[in-house]
Amino acid sequence: MPQPTPTDNSLPLKTSGYRSLAEALDYASRGATGCNFYDGRGKLQCALTYTELRHKAQDLAARLHGMGLERGSRIALVADTHPDFPVFFFACQYAGLVPVPLPAAVHLGGREAFVAHLRAMLEDCQARAAFAPENFAGFLEEASVGRGLALSGTLDAFMRLEPAASLPPPPRPDELAYLQYTSGSTRFPRGTMITQEAVLDNLAGILQFGVQIRRGDRFMSWLPYYHDMGLVGLILGPVISQLSVDYLGTREFAMRPRLWLNLMSRNRSTISFSPPFGYALCARRLRPSDLEKFDLSAWRVAGVGAEMIRAAWLQGFADALQPAGFDRSAFLPCYGMAECSLAVSFAPLGQGLETDRLDAERLAGERIAEPANPAAADRRVTEFVNCGRPLPGFEVEIRKGDGQLAAERECGVIHLRGKSVMSGYANNADATAAALDSKGWLNTGDVGYRAGDALFITGRAKDLLIINGRNIWPQDLEYVAEQQPEVRAEDASAFAIPGEDGSEVAVLVVQCREQDSFRQAALVERLKQRIQSEFGIACLIELVPLHTLPRTSSGKLSRSGARLDFLKRNDLQDRPILPRELVQRTPHTEAAEPSGN
């Protein structure tokens, strides 16, 4: 029976000074730490020390090099939580090839949709070979037909290749380390080109200034390997810092989220990250009897990012787990994106959640983040979480619609420049030109403001609703729905569609667990009244079955996908909605029968 790799390591801690990811693994392999893989019942299936990882990666690298592929060729990797993935990823580093992690998630579209998604990605990245673990090999085989790949299959297929006599020269700092696909909710996902020096610079900032790594730390992760937080933060981060890490599969976490806490307790893990919905899901599944099983007192960094941070979800998690030793000051809000390797900013370590409560009317009408007046009870309030100070080396500008710099507490689009920023989008010159200007500034597409040296994110520019000349954030409408007893977190998606007179019409699609038609109608009317009262706008409400709202490959709700599905369901793809249809289509109770759990 395997034993987990140790937390303590005799190797001197080192987080920077590497010329490549391969060199970082060379150093980590001199110690005793490594990565550990647990199944859906919390049983350790594999313990892979960094010494073993390096040996296996170099062995595979010799076989990849023996294929005679041009240096820098793309190797697609279906990125399931499996020991073969890091072996393949680092083998590419040693072989002078570029790994391309692909999603390992068969969504509700089923096999056909997933295969089509893989096929499109293989074409987009111009892959020369492709790997998948056994449980995804059939999907990859089908997606690879006609692609002209030199080889496609499991690790065993590649290990049957003849190895080259020697390995090629190690990667240069300016060579690509990998392609990272964005989750992409409005267009087909785009592959960000990340160089060795870009990701190493970002990791040094994360480890030294973000989580402030120390001896005795231990990572824990259930995040997907194909997501930037999972790949960079929780695969590369442990290697760069020579720390042990424990992995639970994303699907296993979704089915048994309490396993996350169980493994954190058992292994005395100190660092783990999650999007807000992960904390909310975990808190929702807790039972009172669980608390005596957990000891979370070692958890010093509970990172939170990857989507808009909702303080209420995290406070609920902290309240529920406080008896098990969870310290709410461990919350570490952060902001980042694949286009910047991973992280841009971190809140101060140990501060926990700090929120900025704003006058929602001033924000909507003038885009000014004015602190709310506690005495003005008649004014609507909205709040945002402090995402902290940018990492050293980042330049940050908040720009208004006319391109001018925004003043402090004035909202605008966030632009970034620094060594961690991508080289561009692979094989997509138009998208690269739209995102990166000639001076190296990246248009993030995110809207936010500065308050002192702190950065606050208010949403995505593309998601903003402009109704009757007012700026409405979709998460505000979604929050109203989630406060209803019939609706849970992430059961609502808000967006706008065109109206007959050229204006925008707000739409709120809600996954409904209630089956009684009278109660459905009451929920719709309650939502319409609340939104009219709080925001002064009319809103079309549609109730749909559970599991209807689409998600991106990283698990986030896709508002653009929900909008497209709504238009298709209601036959509105090619025309605006008419005023009479606002009444006729509300509520959409015929779609409200739950389809299951």
Tab-separated table of C-alpha atoms in Angstrom, residues 176-486:
chain	number	residue	atom	x	y	z
A	176	LEU	CA	7.142	28.400	-24.862
A	177	ALA	CA	6.517	26.375	-21.723
A	178	TYR	CA	2.939	25.428	-22.645
A	179	LEU	CA	-0.270	26.611	-24.277
A	180	GLN	CA	-3.066	27.332	-21.785
A	181	TYR	CA	-6.573	27.408	-23.173
A	182	THR	CA	-8.898	29.977	-21.654
A	183	SER	CA	-12.322	28.758	-20.560
A	184	GLY	CA	-13.831	31.004	-23.233
A	185	SER	CA	-17.519	31.706	-22.743
A	186	THR	CA	-18.118	34.021	-25.720
A	187	ARG	CA	-15.978	32.406	-28.402
A	188	PHE	CA	-14.124	29.225	-28.952
A	189	PRO	CA	-11.383	29.011	-26.301
A	190	ARG	CA	-8.067	30.598	-27.229
A	191	GLY	CA	-4.643	29.164	-26.462
A	192	THR	CA	-2.481	31.577	-24.514
A	193	MET	CA	1.235	31.277	-25.303
A	194	ILE	CA	3.204	31.256	-22.045
A	195	THR	CA	6.999	31.287	-22.094
A	196	GLN	CA	9.304	29.688	-19.549
A	197	GLU	CA	10.367	33.052	-18.123
A	198	ALA	CA	6.754	34.297	-17.948
A	199	VAL	CA	5.425	31.410	-15.864
A	200	LEU	CA	8.546	31.237	-13.681
A	201	ASP	CA	8.299	34.953	-12.943
A	202	ASN	CA	4.624	34.590	-12.030
A	203	LEU	CA	5.241	31.558	-9.823
A	204	ALA	CA	8.017	33.355	-7.967
A	205	GLY	CA	5.604	36.224	-7.257
A	206	ILE	CA	2.823	33.867	-6.148
A	207	LEU	CA	5.042	31.853	-3.823
A	208	GLN	CA	7.081	34.718	-2.362
A	209	PHE	CA	4.501	37.511	-2.117
A	210	GLY	CA	1.089	35.849	-2.486
A	211	VAL	CA	1.041	32.772	-0.254
A	212	GLN	CA	4.469	33.504	1.297
A	213	ILE	CA	5.555	29.894	1.134
A	214	ARG	CA	7.391	28.390	4.102
A	215	ARG	CA	8.958	25.120	5.165
A	216	GLY	CA	6.331	22.688	6.401
A	217	ASP	CA	3.658	23.811	3.947
A	218	ARG	CA	1.631	21.198	2.090
A	219	PHE	CA	-0.716	21.744	-0.873
A	220	MET	CA	-4.134	20.162	-1.472
A	221	SER	CA	-6.116	20.486	-4.716
A	222	TRP	CA	-9.220	19.215	-6.504
A	223	LEU	CA	-8.988	21.822	-9.280
A	224	PRO	CA	-8.966	20.700	-12.939
A	225	TYR	CA	-5.506	20.306	-14.441
A	226	TYR	CA	-6.613	22.138	-17.588
A	227	HIS	CA	-7.555	25.282	-15.648
A	228	ASP	CA	-4.827	27.891	-15.059
A	229	MET	CA	-5.275	27.825	-11.273
A	230	GLY	CA	-5.073	24.031	-11.242
A	231	LEU	CA	-2.162	23.764	-13.675
A	232	VAL	CA	0.078	26.665	-12.695
A	233	GLY	CA	-0.869	27.116	-9.068
A	234	LEU	CA	-1.322	23.523	-7.945
A	235	ILE	CA	0.876	21.428	-10.277
A	236	LEU	CA	3.766	23.738	-11.086
A	237	GLY	CA	3.633	25.672	-7.794
A	238	PRO	CA	4.424	22.617	-5.622
A	239	VAL	CA	7.277	21.560	-7.926
A	240	ILE	CA	8.773	25.064	-7.957
A	241	SER	CA	8.667	25.161	-4.134
A	242	GLN	CA	9.603	21.476	-3.607
A	243	LEU	CA	6.461	20.888	-1.517
A	244	SER	CA	4.232	17.837	-1.392
A	245	VAL	CA	0.731	18.093	-2.836
A	246	ASP	CA	-2.375	15.901	-2.478
A	247	TYR	CA	-4.817	15.572	-5.385
A	248	LEU	CA	-8.492	14.657	-5.463
A	249	GLY	CA	-10.183	14.416	-8.872
A	250	THR	CA	-12.568	17.214	-9.795
A	251	ARG	CA	-15.409	14.771	-10.441
A	252	GLU	CA	-14.755	13.090	-7.106
A	253	PHE	CA	-14.874	16.446	-5.346
A	254	ALA	CA	-18.175	17.327	-7.033
A	255	MET	CA	-19.714	14.061	-5.832
A	256	ARG	CA	-18.187	14.101	-2.339
A	257	PRO	CA	-16.991	17.633	-1.525
A	258	ARG	CA	-16.453	16.740	2.136
A	259	LEU	CA	-13.529	14.561	1.009
A	260	TRP	CA	-11.633	17.799	0.394
A	261	LEU	CA	-11.892	18.664	4.069
A	262	ASN	CA	-11.242	15.088	5.125
A	263	LEU	CA	-7.938	14.983	3.239
A	264	MET	CA	-6.998	18.462	4.426
A	265	SER	CA	-7.495	17.243	7.993
A	266	ARG	CA	-5.723	13.911	7.532
A	267	ASN	CA	-2.625	15.322	5.844
A	268	ARG	CA	-2.488	18.594	7.798
A	269	SER	CA	-2.548	20.549	4.541
A	270	THR	CA	-1.807	24.260	4.822
A	271	ILE	CA	-2.608	25.629	1.340
A	272	SER	CA	-5.621	25.002	-0.890
A	273	PHE	CA	-7.463	27.129	-3.438
A	274	SER	CA	-11.000	27.076	-4.816
A	275	PRO	CA	-13.402	29.213	-6.817
A	276	PRO	CA	-16.177	30.601	-4.582
A	277	PHE	CA	-18.671	27.967	-5.749
A	278	GLY	CA	-16.429	25.213	-4.326
A	279	TYR	CA	-16.673	26.670	-0.838
A	280	ALA	CA	-20.437	27.126	-1.243
A	281	LEU	CA	-20.927	23.545	-2.444
A	282	CYS	CA	-18.870	22.177	0.413
A	283	ALA	CA	-20.768	24.174	3.044
A	284	ARG	CA	-24.099	23.062	1.582
A	285	ARG	CA	-23.187	19.360	1.831
A	286	LEU	CA	-21.949	19.509	5.433
A	287	ARG	CA	-23.773	17.684	8.195
A	288	PRO	CA	-23.454	18.593	11.889
A	289	SER	CA	-21.881	15.192	12.566
A	290	ASP	CA	-19.082	15.977	10.083
A	291	LEU	CA	-17.548	18.707	12.194
A	292	GLU	CA	-16.075	16.357	14.776
A	293	LYS	CA	-14.253	14.493	11.985
A	294	PHE	CA	-12.374	17.532	10.702
A	295	ASP	CA	-9.381	19.422	12.050
A	296	LEU	CA	-8.691	22.363	9.750
A	297	SER	CA	-6.472	24.274	12.155
A	298	ALA	CA	-3.413	23.807	9.892
A	299	TRP	CA	-5.151	25.485	6.904
A	300	ARG	CA	-3.395	28.859	6.738
A	301	VAL	CA	-4.086	29.817	3.070
A	302	ALA	CA	-7.621	29.286	1.750
A	303	GLY	CA	-7.176	30.899	-1.652
A	304	VAL	CA	-10.224	32.101	-3.548
A	305	GLY	CA	-10.376	33.342	-7.129
A	306	ALA	CA	-11.111	32.292	-10.744
A	307	GLU	CA	-14.526	34.011	-10.723
A	308	MET	CA	-16.367	36.892	-9.044
A	309	ILE	CA	-15.939	36.494	-5.293
A	310	ARG	CA	-19.166	36.495	-3.295
A	311	ALA	CA	-18.379	37.230	0.323
A	312	ALA	CA	-21.623	35.694	1.619
A	313	TRP	CA	-20.707	32.253	0.265
A	314	LEU	CA	-17.322	32.346	1.971
A	315	GLN	CA	-18.726	33.657	5.235
A	316	GLY	CA	-21.176	30.748	5.227
A	317	PHE	CA	-18.282	28.312	4.783
A	318	ALA	CA	-16.302	29.946	7.590
A	319	ASP	CA	-19.288	29.952	9.951
A	320	ALA	CA	-19.974	26.272	9.278
A	321	LEU	CA	-16.350	25.148	9.703
A	322	GLN	CA	-15.277	27.341	12.598
A	323	PRO	CA	-16.005	24.510	15.097
A	324	ALA	CA	-13.588	22.337	13.077
A	325	GLY	CA	-10.770	24.831	13.524
A	326	PHE	CA	-11.097	26.782	10.277
A	327	ASP	CA	-9.803	30.355	10.681
A	328	ARG	CA	-11.684	32.817	8.481
A	329	SER	CA	-8.580	35.014	8.283
A	330	ALA	CA	-7.087	32.233	6.116
A	331	PHE	CA	-9.190	33.393	3.151
A	332	LEU	CA	-6.865	34.854	0.527
A	333	PRO	CA	-8.779	36.619	-2.280
A	334	CYS	CA	-6.814	36.944	-5.495
A	335	TYR	CA	-7.251	38.035	-9.096
A	336	GLY	CA	-5.683	36.573	-12.213
A	337	MET	CA	-6.140	35.001	-15.631
A	338	ALA	CA	-4.488	32.580	-18.037
A	339	GLU	CA	-3.247	35.522	-20.124
A	340	CYS	CA	-1.001	36.526	-17.190
A	341	SER	CA	0.246	32.964	-16.562
A	342	LEU	CA	-1.981	32.919	-13.473
A	343	ALA	CA	-1.961	35.563	-10.728
A	344	VAL	CA	-2.128	39.360	-10.886
A	345	SER	CA	-2.920	40.397	-7.315
A	346	PHE	CA	-3.332	39.022	-3.795
A	347	ALA	CA	-4.997	40.463	-0.738
A	348	PRO	CA	-2.703	40.814	2.299
A	349	LEU	CA	-2.005	37.407	3.828
A	350	GLY	CA	-3.952	36.892	7.047
A	351	GLN	CA	-6.403	39.708	6.364
A	352	GLY	CA	-9.245	37.427	5.320
A	353	LEU	CA	-12.192	38.930	3.457
A	354	GLU	CA	-12.343	42.693	3.267
A	355	THR	CA	-15.316	44.107	1.386
A	356	ASP	CA	-16.065	47.543	-0.003
A	357	ARG	CA	-19.741	48.479	0.402
A	358	LEU	CA	-20.767	50.921	-2.312
A	359	ASP	CA	-23.659	53.150	-3.255
A	360	ALA	CA	-25.135	50.970	-6.002
A	361	GLU	CA	-26.983	53.863	-7.653
A	362	ARG	CA	-23.804	55.916	-8.043
A	363	LEU	CA	-21.957	52.889	-9.396
A	364	ALA	CA	-24.700	52.092	-11.917
A	365	GLY	CA	-25.282	55.657	-13.068
A	366	GLU	CA	-21.798	57.184	-13.000
A	367	ARG	CA	-19.450	54.204	-12.585
A	368	ILE	CA	-18.094	55.759	-9.397
A	369	ALA	CA	-17.295	53.398	-6.507
A	370	GLU	CA	-18.499	55.655	-3.712
A	371	PRO	CA	-18.644	54.072	-0.234
A	372	ALA	CA	-22.222	53.638	0.933
A	373	ASN	CA	-23.581	56.021	3.550
A	374	PRO	CA	-24.849	53.884	6.465
A	375	ALA	CA	-27.379	56.613	7.291
A	376	ALA	CA	-28.941	56.509	3.810
A	377	ALA	CA	-31.263	53.546	4.327
A	378	ASP	CA	-33.133	54.268	1.092
A	379	ARG	CA	-30.048	53.793	-1.092
A	380	ARG	CA	-29.282	50.371	-2.548
A	381	VAL	CA	-25.901	48.932	-1.552
A	382	THR	CA	-23.579	46.561	-3.400
A	383	GLU	CA	-20.261	45.160	-2.218
A	384	PHE	CA	-17.036	43.880	-3.734
A	385	VAL	CA	-14.123	41.965	-2.251
A	386	ASN	CA	-10.640	43.452	-1.945
A	387	CYS	CA	-8.396	41.479	-4.328
A	388	GLY	CA	-5.285	43.146	-2.996
A	389	ARG	CA	-2.139	44.640	-4.399
A	390	PRO	CA	-0.665	43.624	-7.781
A	391	LEU	CA	2.374	41.376	-7.637
A	392	PRO	CA	5.775	43.040	-8.125
A	393	GLY	CA	6.539	43.571	-11.794
A	394	PHE	CA	2.955	44.288	-12.868
A	395	GLU	CA	1.892	47.684	-14.135
A	396	VAL	CA	-1.849	48.258	-13.799
A	397	GLU	CA	-4.005	50.902	-15.463
A	398	ILE	CA	-7.764	51.383	-15.175
A	399	ARG	CA	-8.998	52.921	-18.424
A	400	LYS	CA	-12.351	54.519	-19.173
A	401	GLY	CA	-14.323	53.974	-22.354
A	402	ASP	CA	-12.513	56.835	-24.091
A	403	GLY	CA	-9.125	55.326	-23.253
A	404	GLN	CA	-8.303	57.895	-20.591
A	405	LEU	CA	-6.999	56.777	-17.216
A	406	ALA	CA	-9.658	56.468	-14.546
A	407	ALA	CA	-9.290	58.292	-11.262
A	408	GLU	CA	-9.229	56.466	-7.946
A	409	ARG	CA	-12.609	54.789	-7.290
A	410	GLU	CA	-13.653	55.310	-10.889
A	411	CYS	CA	-14.567	52.105	-12.753
A	412	GLY	CA	-12.931	51.165	-16.007
A	413	VAL	CA	-11.377	48.278	-17.911
A	414	ILE	CA	-8.246	46.818	-16.327
A	415	HIS	CA	-5.086	46.870	-18.452
A	416	LEU	CA	-1.884	45.093	-17.405
A	417	ARG	CA	1.756	44.969	-18.436
A	418	GLY	CA	4.543	42.774	-17.047
A	419	LYS	CA	6.887	39.816	-17.572
A	420	SER	CA	4.132	37.293	-16.760
A	421	VAL	CA	1.852	38.408	-19.606
A	422	MET	CA	1.347	35.983	-22.494
A	423	SER	CA	3.116	36.290	-25.833
A	424	GLY	CA	-0.245	36.156	-27.583
A	425	TYR	CA	-2.925	33.681	-28.643
A	426	ALA	CA	-1.597	30.737	-30.642
A	427	ASN	CA	-2.424	30.847	-34.352
A	428	ASN	CA	-4.786	33.787	-33.815
A	429	ALA	CA	-3.263	37.089	-34.869
A	430	ASP	CA	-6.589	38.955	-34.776
A	431	ALA	CA	-7.365	37.968	-31.191
A	432	THR	CA	-3.800	38.779	-30.171
A	433	ALA	CA	-3.984	42.241	-31.737
A	434	ALA	CA	-7.292	42.907	-29.980
A	435	ALA	CA	-5.864	41.951	-26.572
A	436	LEU	CA	-2.246	43.188	-26.719
A	437	ASP	CA	-1.152	46.595	-27.956
A	438	SER	CA	2.223	47.496	-29.440
A	439	LYS	CA	3.548	48.563	-26.027
A	440	GLY	CA	2.749	45.247	-24.372
A	441	TRP	CA	-0.417	46.321	-22.543
A	442	LEU	CA	-3.012	43.560	-22.109
A	443	ASN	CA	-6.698	44.495	-22.230
A	444	THR	CA	-8.120	42.055	-19.684
A	445	GLY	CA	-11.776	42.720	-20.473
A	446	ASP	CA	-12.374	42.909	-16.708
A	447	VAL	CA	-13.902	45.995	-15.103
A	448	GLY	CA	-12.702	47.259	-11.749
A	449	TYR	CA	-11.387	50.173	-9.718
A	450	ARG	CA	-8.523	51.095	-7.407
A	451	ALA	CA	-8.967	52.207	-3.806
A	452	GLY	CA	-5.591	53.125	-2.400
A	453	ASP	CA	-3.277	50.299	-3.459
A	454	ALA	CA	-6.093	47.740	-3.508
A	455	LEU	CA	-7.727	46.356	-6.650
A	456	PHE	CA	-11.455	45.575	-6.778
A	457	ILE	CA	-13.069	43.601	-9.626
A	458	THR	CA	-16.686	44.432	-10.473
A	459	GLY	CA	-17.271	42.163	-13.475
A	460	ARG	CA	-16.552	41.433	-17.115
A	461	ALA	CA	-17.053	44.278	-19.563
A	462	LYS	CA	-18.879	41.950	-21.967
A	463	ASP	CA	-21.350	40.895	-19.243
A	464	LEU	CA	-22.444	44.397	-18.224
A	465	LEU	CA	-26.150	45.072	-18.851
A	466	ILE	CA	-27.109	48.587	-19.961
A	467	ILE	CA	-30.834	48.960	-19.319
A	468	ASN	CA	-32.503	52.352	-19.846
A	469	GLY	CA	-29.073	53.966	-19.748
A	470	ARG	CA	-28.165	52.366	-16.401
A	471	ASN	CA	-25.319	49.944	-15.789
A	472	ILE	CA	-26.585	46.732	-14.178
A	473	TRP	CA	-24.179	44.014	-13.124
A	474	PRO	CA	-25.581	40.541	-13.871
A	475	GLN	CA	-24.348	39.152	-10.555
A	476	ASP	CA	-26.615	41.628	-8.743
A	477	LEU	CA	-29.689	40.183	-10.454
A	478	GLU	CA	-28.445	36.652	-9.867
A	479	TYR	CA	-27.951	37.411	-6.190
A	480	VAL	CA	-31.612	38.441	-5.873
A	481	ALA	CA	-32.640	35.046	-7.248
A	482	GLU	CA	-30.239	33.139	-5.008
A	483	GLN	CA	-31.781	34.727	-1.917
A	484	GLN	CA	-35.081	32.969	-2.616
A	485	PRO	CA	-35.658	29.706	-0.722
A	486	GLU	CA	-36.389	27.805	-3.947
